[in-house]
mmCIF file of C-alpha atoms in Angstrom:
data_model
loop_
_atom_site.group_PDB
_atom_site.id
_atom_site.type_symbol
_atom_site.label_atom_id
_atom_site.label_comp_id
_atom_site.label_asym_id
_atom_site.label_seq_id
_atom_site.Cartn_x
_atom_site.Cartn_y
_atom_site.Cartn_z
ATOM 1 C CA MET X 502 -0.230 0.599 0.028
ATOM 2 C CA SER X 503 1.199 3.279 -1.219
ATOM 3 C CA ASP X 504 2.055 5.958 0.955
ATOM 4 C CA ALA X 505 -0.507 8.646 -0.120
ATOM 5 C CA THR X 506 -3.494 5.635 0.374
ATOM 6 C CA LEU X 507 -2.352 5.131 4.260
ATOM 7 C CA ASN X 508 -2.055 9.112 4.615
ATOM 8 C CA ALA X 509 -5.241 9.546 3.108
ATOM 9 C CA SER X 510 -7.113 6.592 4.700
ATOM 10 C CA ALA X 511 -5.293 8.016 8.363
ATOM 11 C CA MET X 512 -6.833 11.832 7.142
ATOM 12 C CA ARG X 513 -10.450 9.987 6.893
ATOM 13 C CA ARG X 514 -9.908 8.240 10.944
ATOM 14 C CA GLY X 515 -8.611 11.694 11.880
ATOM 15 C CA SER X 516 -11.670 13.837 10.069
ATOM 16 C CA PHE X 517 -14.640 11.152 11.438
ATOM 17 C CA ALA X 518 -13.075 11.243 14.489
ATOM 18 C CA SER X 519 -12.987 15.449 14.433
ATOM 19 C CA VAL X 520 -17.373 14.878 13.656
ATOM 20 C CA LEU X 521 -18.195 11.742 16.203
ATOM 21 C CA PRO X 522 -18.471 14.476 18.762
ATOM 22 C CA LYS X 523 -20.598 16.601 17.030
ATOM 23 C CA LEU X 524 -22.113 13.958 15.874
ATOM 24 C CA ALA X 525 -22.672 12.618 19.599
ATOM 25 C CA ALA X 526 -23.722 16.507 21.024
ATOM 26 C CA THR X 527 -26.406 16.723 17.842
ATOM 27 C CA LEU X 528 -28.097 13.517 18.597
ATOM 28 C CA LEU X 529 -28.745 14.284 22.556
ATOM 29 C CA MET X 530 -29.637 17.518 21.184
ATOM 30 C CA LEU X 531 -32.125 15.858 19.580
ATOM 31 C CA VAL X 532 -32.891 13.459 22.113
ATOM 32 C CA LEU X 533 -33.043 16.319 24.420
ATOM 33 C CA ALA X 534 -35.962 18.321 22.408
ATOM 34 C CA ALA X 535 -38.055 15.433 21.835
ATOM 35 C CA VAL X 536 -38.417 14.502 25.838
ATOM 36 C CA TRP X 537 -38.728 17.953 26.113
ATOM 37 C CA LEU X 538 -41.377 18.448 22.894
ATOM 38 C CA GLY X 539 -42.988 15.336 22.844
ATOM 39 C CA PRO X 540 -45.080 15.733 26.846
ATOM 40 C CA LEU X 541 -46.002 19.629 24.878
ATOM 41 C CA LEU X 542 -47.257 18.063 21.330
ATOM 42 C CA LEU X 543 -49.268 15.213 23.367
ATOM 43 C CA ILE X 544 -51.114 17.560 25.394
ATOM 44 C CA VAL X 545 -51.950 20.032 22.163
ATOM 45 C CA MET X 546 -53.121 16.921 20.338
ATOM 46 C CA THR X 547 -55.180 15.689 23.129
ATOM 47 C CA SER X 548 -57.044 19.214 23.644
ATOM 48 C CA ILE X 549 -58.212 19.187 19.596
ATOM 49 C CA LYS X 550 -59.424 15.197 20.272
ATOM 50 C CA SER X 551 -62.878 14.117 21.026
ATOM 51 C CA ASN X 552 -62.925 12.041 24.509
ATOM 52 C CA ALA X 553 -63.593 8.730 22.193
ATOM 53 C CA GLU X 554 -60.946 9.503 19.982
ATOM 54 C CA PHE X 555 -58.037 9.972 23.016
ATOM 55 C CA LEU X 556 -59.302 6.714 24.465
ATOM 56 C CA ALA X 557 -58.997 4.978 21.173
ATOM 57 C CA GLY X 558 -55.977 5.935 20.659
ATOM 58 C CA PRO X 559 -54.088 8.386 23.388
ATOM 59 C CA PHE X 560 -50.506 8.377 21.198
ATOM 60 C CA ALA X 561 -52.081 8.584 17.955
ATOM 61 C CA LEU X 562 -52.710 11.307 15.503
ATOM 62 C CA PRO X 563 -56.133 13.633 15.581
ATOM 63 C CA ARG X 564 -58.601 12.015 12.641
ATOM 64 C CA SER X 565 -61.084 14.623 13.320
ATOM 65 C CA PRO X 566 -59.490 17.797 14.616
ATOM 66 C CA THR X 567 -62.489 19.561 16.720
ATOM 67 C CA ILE X 568 -62.125 22.874 18.718
ATOM 68 C CA GLN X 569 -65.479 21.313 20.802
ATOM 69 C CA PRO X 570 -62.927 20.974 24.166
ATOM 70 C CA TYR X 571 -61.984 25.103 23.918
ATOM 71 C CA ILE X 572 -65.362 25.617 23.502
ATOM 72 C CA ASP X 573 -66.923 23.676 26.273
ATOM 73 C CA VAL X 574 -63.836 24.946 28.730
ATOM 74 C CA TRP X 575 -63.898 28.363 27.988
ATOM 75 C CA PHE X 576 -67.352 29.078 28.600
ATOM 76 C CA GLY X 577 -67.532 26.509 31.547
ATOM 77 C CA LEU X 578 -64.990 27.555 33.859
ATOM 78 C CA GLY X 579 -65.503 30.728 32.790
ATOM 79 C CA PHE X 580 -61.937 30.876 31.210
ATOM 80 C CA GLY X 581 -62.315 35.152 30.263
ATOM 81 C CA THR X 582 -62.747 35.762 33.612
ATOM 82 C CA LEU X 583 -59.679 33.991 34.997
ATOM 83 C CA LEU X 584 -57.504 35.301 32.068
ATOM 84 C CA ARG X 585 -58.440 38.801 32.936
ATOM 85 C CA ASN X 586 -57.531 37.855 36.843
ATOM 86 C CA SER X 587 -54.238 36.489 36.130
ATOM 87 C CA LEU X 588 -53.767 39.623 33.631
ATOM 88 C CA ILE X 589 -54.731 41.834 36.502
ATOM 89 C CA TYR X 590 -52.343 40.221 39.075
ATOM 90 C CA ALA X 591 -49.229 39.268 37.167
ATOM 91 C CA THR X 592 -49.427 42.695 35.456
ATOM 92 C CA ALA X 593 -50.324 45.021 38.892
ATOM 93 C CA GLY X 594 -47.666 43.054 41.049
ATOM 94 C CA SER X 595 -44.710 42.926 38.445
ATOM 95 C CA ALA X 596 -45.009 46.542 38.245
ATOM 96 C CA LEU X 597 -45.225 47.121 41.974
ATOM 97 C CA ALA X 598 -42.705 44.940 42.620
ATOM 98 C CA VAL X 599 -40.454 46.462 40.374
ATOM 99 C CA THR X 600 -41.092 50.013 41.619
ATOM 100 C CA LEU X 601 -39.961 48.864 45.110
ATOM 101 C CA ALA X 602 -36.738 47.818 44.001
ATOM 102 C CA LEU X 603 -36.082 50.376 41.535
ATOM 103 C CA VAL X 604 -35.100 53.441 44.836
ATOM 104 C CA PRO X 605 -33.216 50.187 47.034
ATOM 105 C CA ALA X 606 -31.765 48.517 43.765
ATOM 106 C CA PHE X 607 -30.201 52.806 42.793
ATOM 107 C CA ALA X 608 -28.517 53.011 46.208
ATOM 108 C CA LEU X 609 -27.107 49.426 46.250
ATOM 109 C CA SER X 610 -25.477 50.049 43.042
ATOM 110 C CA ARG X 611 -24.933 53.973 42.679
ATOM 111 C CA MET X 612 -23.973 54.836 46.281
ATOM 112 C CA ASN X 613 -21.830 54.279 49.094
ATOM 113 C CA VAL X 614 -23.941 53.008 51.499
ATOM 114 C CA PRO X 615 -22.916 52.405 54.599
ATOM 115 C CA GLY X 616 -22.775 48.423 55.433
ATOM 116 C CA ARG X 617 -24.843 47.848 51.631
ATOM 117 C CA LYS X 618 -23.165 44.923 51.453
ATOM 118 C CA TRP X 619 -25.535 43.535 54.879
ATOM 119 C CA ILE X 620 -28.345 44.651 53.261
ATOM 120 C CA PHE X 621 -27.986 43.894 49.754
ATOM 121 C CA GLY X 622 -28.098 39.981 51.299
ATOM 122 C CA LEU X 623 -30.321 40.620 53.544
ATOM 123 C CA LEU X 624 -32.929 41.754 50.798
ATOM 124 C CA LEU X 625 -31.761 38.793 49.251
ATOM 125 C CA THR X 626 -32.874 36.367 51.708
ATOM 126 C CA GLY X 627 -36.399 36.758 50.304
ATOM 127 C CA LEU X 628 -35.376 34.642 47.224
ATOM 128 C CA MET X 629 -34.265 31.801 49.135
ATOM 129 C CA LEU X 630 -37.262 31.421 51.987
ATOM 130 C CA PRO X 631 -39.796 28.965 49.516
ATOM 131 C CA GLN X 632 -43.935 29.951 49.260
ATOM 132 C CA GLN X 633 -44.779 27.461 52.107
ATOM 133 C CA THR X 634 -42.559 29.563 55.200
ATOM 134 C CA VAL X 635 -44.535 32.884 54.632
ATOM 135 C CA LEU X 636 -48.114 31.298 54.212
ATOM 136 C CA ILE X 637 -49.162 31.824 57.815
ATOM 137 C CA PRO X 638 -47.623 35.232 58.772
ATOM 138 C CA LEU X 639 -48.787 36.593 55.038
ATOM 139 C CA TYR X 640 -52.084 34.971 56.113
ATOM 140 C CA ASP X 641 -52.554 36.923 59.601
ATOM 141 C CA THR X 642 -51.308 39.683 58.016
ATOM 142 C CA LEU X 643 -54.087 40.389 55.074
ATOM 143 C CA ARG X 644 -56.876 39.065 57.693
ATOM 144 C CA THR X 645 -55.780 41.638 60.050
ATOM 145 C CA PHE X 646 -56.400 44.727 57.651
ATOM 146 C CA HIS X 647 -59.133 43.098 55.446
ATOM 147 C CA LEU X 648 -57.169 42.256 52.661
ATOM 148 C CA LEU X 649 -57.978 38.662 52.448
ATOM 149 C CA ASP X 650 -60.358 37.040 49.515
ATOM 150 C CA THR X 651 -59.405 40.508 47.544
ATOM 151 C CA LYS X 652 -57.521 41.258 44.150
ATOM 152 C CA ILE X 653 -55.803 43.927 45.618
ATOM 153 C CA GLY X 654 -54.217 41.932 48.847
ATOM 154 C CA LEU X 655 -52.868 38.969 46.349
ATOM 155 C CA ILE X 656 -51.448 42.298 44.537
ATOM 156 C CA ILE X 657 -49.727 43.278 46.815
ATOM 157 C CA VAL X 658 -48.241 39.962 48.425
ATOM 158 C CA HIS X 659 -46.858 39.146 44.557
ATOM 159 C CA GLY X 660 -45.544 42.338 44.830
ATOM 160 C CA VAL X 661 -43.247 41.878 48.001
ATOM 161 C CA TYR X 662 -43.062 38.233 47.434
ATOM 162 C CA GLY X 663 -40.919 39.572 44.054
ATOM 163 C CA MET X 664 -39.159 42.650 45.370
ATOM 164 C CA PRO X 665 -35.643 40.523 45.605
ATOM 165 C CA LEU X 666 -35.563 38.805 42.740
ATOM 166 C CA GLN X 667 -35.914 42.686 40.884
ATOM 167 C CA VAL X 668 -33.271 44.385 43.697
ATOM 168 C CA LEU X 669 -31.010 41.105 41.967
ATOM 169 C CA ILE X 670 -31.713 42.256 38.760
ATOM 170 C CA LEU X 671 -31.922 46.251 38.887
ATOM 171 C CA ARG X 672 -28.947 46.498 40.754
ATOM 172 C CA GLY X 673 -26.785 44.244 38.758
ATOM 173 C CA PHE X 674 -27.946 46.300 35.791
ATOM 174 C CA MET X 675 -27.155 49.666 37.205
ATOM 175 C CA THR X 676 -23.481 49.060 38.380
ATOM 176 C CA THR X 677 -22.750 48.404 34.392
ATOM 177 C CA ILE X 678 -23.698 52.049 33.673
ATOM 178 C CA PRO X 679 -20.555 53.893 33.426
ATOM 179 C CA PRO X 680 -20.007 56.184 36.649
ATOM 180 C CA GLU X 681 -19.011 59.269 34.306
ATOM 181 C CA ILE X 682 -21.987 59.732 32.935
ATOM 182 C CA GLU X 683 -23.671 60.065 36.579
ATOM 183 C CA LYS X 684 -20.701 62.086 37.362
ATOM 184 C CA ALA X 685 -21.255 64.469 34.677
ATOM 185 C CA ALA X 686 -25.199 65.293 35.468
ATOM 186 C CA TYR X 687 -23.655 65.888 39.350
ATOM 187 C CA VAL X 688 -21.201 68.450 37.685
ATOM 188 C CA GLU X 689 -24.130 70.258 35.918
ATOM 189 C CA GLY X 690 -26.019 70.743 39.845
ATOM 190 C CA ALA X 691 -28.294 67.859 39.546
ATOM 191 C CA THR X 692 -29.189 66.285 43.041
ATOM 192 C CA ASP X 693 -29.393 62.631 43.736
ATOM 193 C CA PHE X 694 -33.009 62.815 42.864
ATOM 194 C CA GLN X 695 -32.624 64.147 39.498
ATOM 195 C CA VAL X 696 -29.588 61.711 38.636
ATOM 196 C CA PHE X 697 -31.981 58.838 39.834
ATOM 197 C CA TRP X 698 -35.295 60.117 37.464
ATOM 198 C CA LYS X 699 -33.433 61.346 34.529
ATOM 199 C CA VAL X 700 -30.019 59.449 34.371
ATOM 200 C CA ILE X 701 -29.829 55.630 35.574
ATOM 201 C CA LEU X 702 -33.457 54.845 35.546
ATOM 202 C CA PRO X 703 -33.724 56.121 31.552
ATOM 203 C CA LEU X 704 -30.407 53.924 30.981
ATOM 204 C CA SER X 705 -32.063 51.018 33.080
ATOM 205 C CA VAL X 706 -35.222 50.816 30.673
ATOM 206 C CA PRO X 707 -34.216 47.340 29.517
ATOM 207 C CA GLY X 708 -33.618 45.622 32.981
ATOM 208 C CA ILE X 709 -36.588 46.936 33.961
ATOM 209 C CA LEU X 710 -38.257 45.429 31.312
ATOM 210 C CA VAL X 711 -36.475 42.264 31.929
ATOM 211 C CA GLY X 712 -37.276 42.081 35.689
ATOM 212 C CA TYR X 713 -40.837 42.793 34.772
ATOM 213 C CA THR X 714 -41.175 40.081 31.687
ATOM 214 C CA LEU X 715 -40.142 37.400 34.552
ATOM 215 C CA ASN X 716 -41.646 38.646 37.163
ATOM 216 C CA PHE X 717 -44.584 37.885 34.877
ATOM 217 C CA ILE X 718 -44.148 34.595 33.944
ATOM 218 C CA ALA X 719 -43.274 33.986 37.747
ATOM 219 C CA ILE X 720 -47.281 35.526 38.878
ATOM 220 C CA TRP X 721 -48.824 34.095 35.820
ATOM 221 C CA LYS X 722 -47.559 30.096 36.737
ATOM 222 C CA GLU X 723 -48.598 30.827 40.981
ATOM 223 C CA PHE X 724 -50.634 28.729 42.437
ATOM 224 C CA VAL X 725 -50.376 28.802 46.034
ATOM 225 C CA PHE X 726 -50.726 32.370 46.999
ATOM 226 C CA GLY X 727 -54.319 32.295 44.488
ATOM 227 C CA LEU X 728 -54.903 29.239 46.496
ATOM 228 C CA VAL X 729 -54.531 29.918 49.967
ATOM 229 C CA PHE X 730 -55.444 34.229 50.231
ATOM 230 C CA LEU X 731 -59.014 33.853 47.775
ATOM 231 C CA ASN X 732 -62.137 31.846 48.343
ATOM 232 C CA SER X 733 -64.296 33.671 45.613
ATOM 233 C CA GLU X 734 -64.228 32.523 42.165
ATOM 234 C CA GLU X 735 -64.498 35.777 40.794
ATOM 235 C CA ASN X 736 -61.196 36.919 42.490
ATOM 236 C CA PHE X 737 -59.850 33.450 41.499
ATOM 237 C CA PRO X 738 -56.724 33.071 38.554
ATOM 238 C CA VAL X 739 -56.455 31.141 35.783
ATOM 239 C CA THR X 740 -53.933 28.579 38.156
ATOM 240 C CA VAL X 741 -56.859 28.091 40.754
ATOM 241 C CA GLY X 742 -59.607 28.391 38.483
ATOM 242 C CA MET X 743 -58.320 24.906 36.754
ATOM 243 C CA LEU X 744 -58.505 23.054 39.963
ATOM 244 C CA LYS X 745 -62.074 22.228 38.229
ATOM 245 C CA LEU X 746 -61.239 20.411 36.081
ATOM 246 C CA ASN X 747 -59.898 17.702 38.459
ATOM 247 C CA SER X 748 -63.500 17.193 39.783
ATOM 248 C CA ASP X 749 -65.769 14.492 40.253
ATOM 249 C CA ARG X 750 -67.132 15.962 36.719
ATOM 250 C CA TYR X 751 -63.709 15.787 34.447
ATOM 251 C CA LEU X 752 -62.418 12.615 36.028
ATOM 252 C CA ALA X 753 -63.181 10.436 32.777
ATOM 253 C CA VAL X 754 -62.375 13.757 30.973
ATOM 254 C CA PHE X 755 -59.154 13.813 29.138
ATOM 255 C CA ASN X 756 -59.566 16.680 26.561
ATOM 256 C CA LEU X 757 -61.272 19.340 28.467
ATOM 257 C CA PRO X 758 -58.576 19.725 30.633
ATOM 258 C CA ALA X 759 -55.743 19.330 27.997
ATOM 259 C CA ALA X 760 -57.755 22.015 26.198
ATOM 260 C CA GLY X 761 -57.742 24.225 29.562
ATOM 261 C CA LEU X 762 -53.950 24.161 29.825
ATOM 262 C CA VAL X 763 -53.482 25.064 26.594
ATOM 263 C CA ILE X 764 -55.205 28.316 26.754
ATOM 264 C CA SER X 765 -53.955 29.129 30.153
ATOM 265 C CA GLN X 766 -50.274 29.143 28.660
ATOM 266 C CA LEU X 767 -51.001 31.250 25.418
ATOM 267 C CA PRO X 768 -50.276 34.466 27.180
ATOM 268 C CA ILE X 769 -47.175 33.591 28.285
ATOM 269 C CA VAL X 770 -46.318 32.077 25.334
ATOM 270 C CA ILE X 771 -47.073 35.294 23.485
ATOM 271 C CA LEU X 772 -45.367 37.753 25.784
ATOM 272 C CA PHE X 773 -42.053 35.581 25.722
ATOM 273 C CA ILE X 774 -41.919 35.765 21.700
ATOM 274 C CA LEU X 775 -42.505 39.374 21.777
ATOM 275 C CA THR X 776 -39.589 39.508 25.026
ATOM 276 C CA TYR X 777 -37.669 37.370 23.147
ATOM 277 C CA ARG X 778 -34.751 39.716 21.868
ATOM 278 C CA GLN X 779 -34.944 41.546 24.826
ATOM 279 C CA ILE X 780 -34.216 38.435 26.884
ATOM 280 C CA SER X 781 -31.354 36.798 24.967
ATOM 281 C CA GLY X 782 -29.495 40.023 23.774
ATOM 282 C CA GLY X 783 -27.631 39.834 26.526
ATOM 283 C CA ASN X 784 -29.776 42.332 28.731
ATOM 284 C CA LEU X 785 -30.627 39.048 31.174
ATOM 285 C CA SER X 786 -26.448 38.769 31.528
ATOM 286 C CA GLY X 787 -26.229 42.236 31.798
ATOM 287 C CA ALA X 788 -28.899 42.437 34.271
ATOM 288 C CA VAL X 789 -27.385 39.769 36.974
ATOM 289 C CA LYS X 790 -24.053 41.572 36.938
ATOM 290 C CA GLY X 791 -22.148 42.376 39.931
#
């Protein structure tokens, strides 16, 4: 065998050896994508089947797709009211969380506050508290101020509970703003409030949007607070309202819970699509720096 043939064979083996890790990584990604997407596709397929068709073939493709399960769930559960309530809680609660976090984040990132590291660490302890550990004190507080089973009470709970994460995001984002901009404003005679309101706050809009979006999604998916602090069906968010689908009436029905789940997740999917560039464009990594 000639040297040229041996060299060509060695090059082919080397080329295959270099491509093999990429093929293995691609195969692994495809498997993980199938594992992640499989249940989602199954839920969507179930939601457009009749119950009889689902029982005949749970994993089969729909032969006669129908939107009747969506109609039955929408009017049977009053999904319009549930979605409206969740939108109120997520919108107002996220706005309150961001508003409460703006001043502490500015002070901890741009000002020489004594013991600011300790203060920052104390604020972040809120991220380490599971919801179950604060249910009793929050319940007693809401009952004292007659805010149980009210929309405003749950909004306040979401805002306060979400504030520590917003402080973490906004403080990190504000530390990335060049200090020269701030110094120039002070040279012009600006006060601390003017620097915050006219300089730092406008430059922090990307970080605010990231924090608001993440908090919105968290509140939309939240279940425990709504279940414990609300009793009236007219105040239920969508996560609590869907408990009806677990009643005896729906035990033998599979397409209605699937349709309800799809409807409840659509707003989050739409929000993620609209804010994907903002979140993935580097603003999130900048927002949690420092």
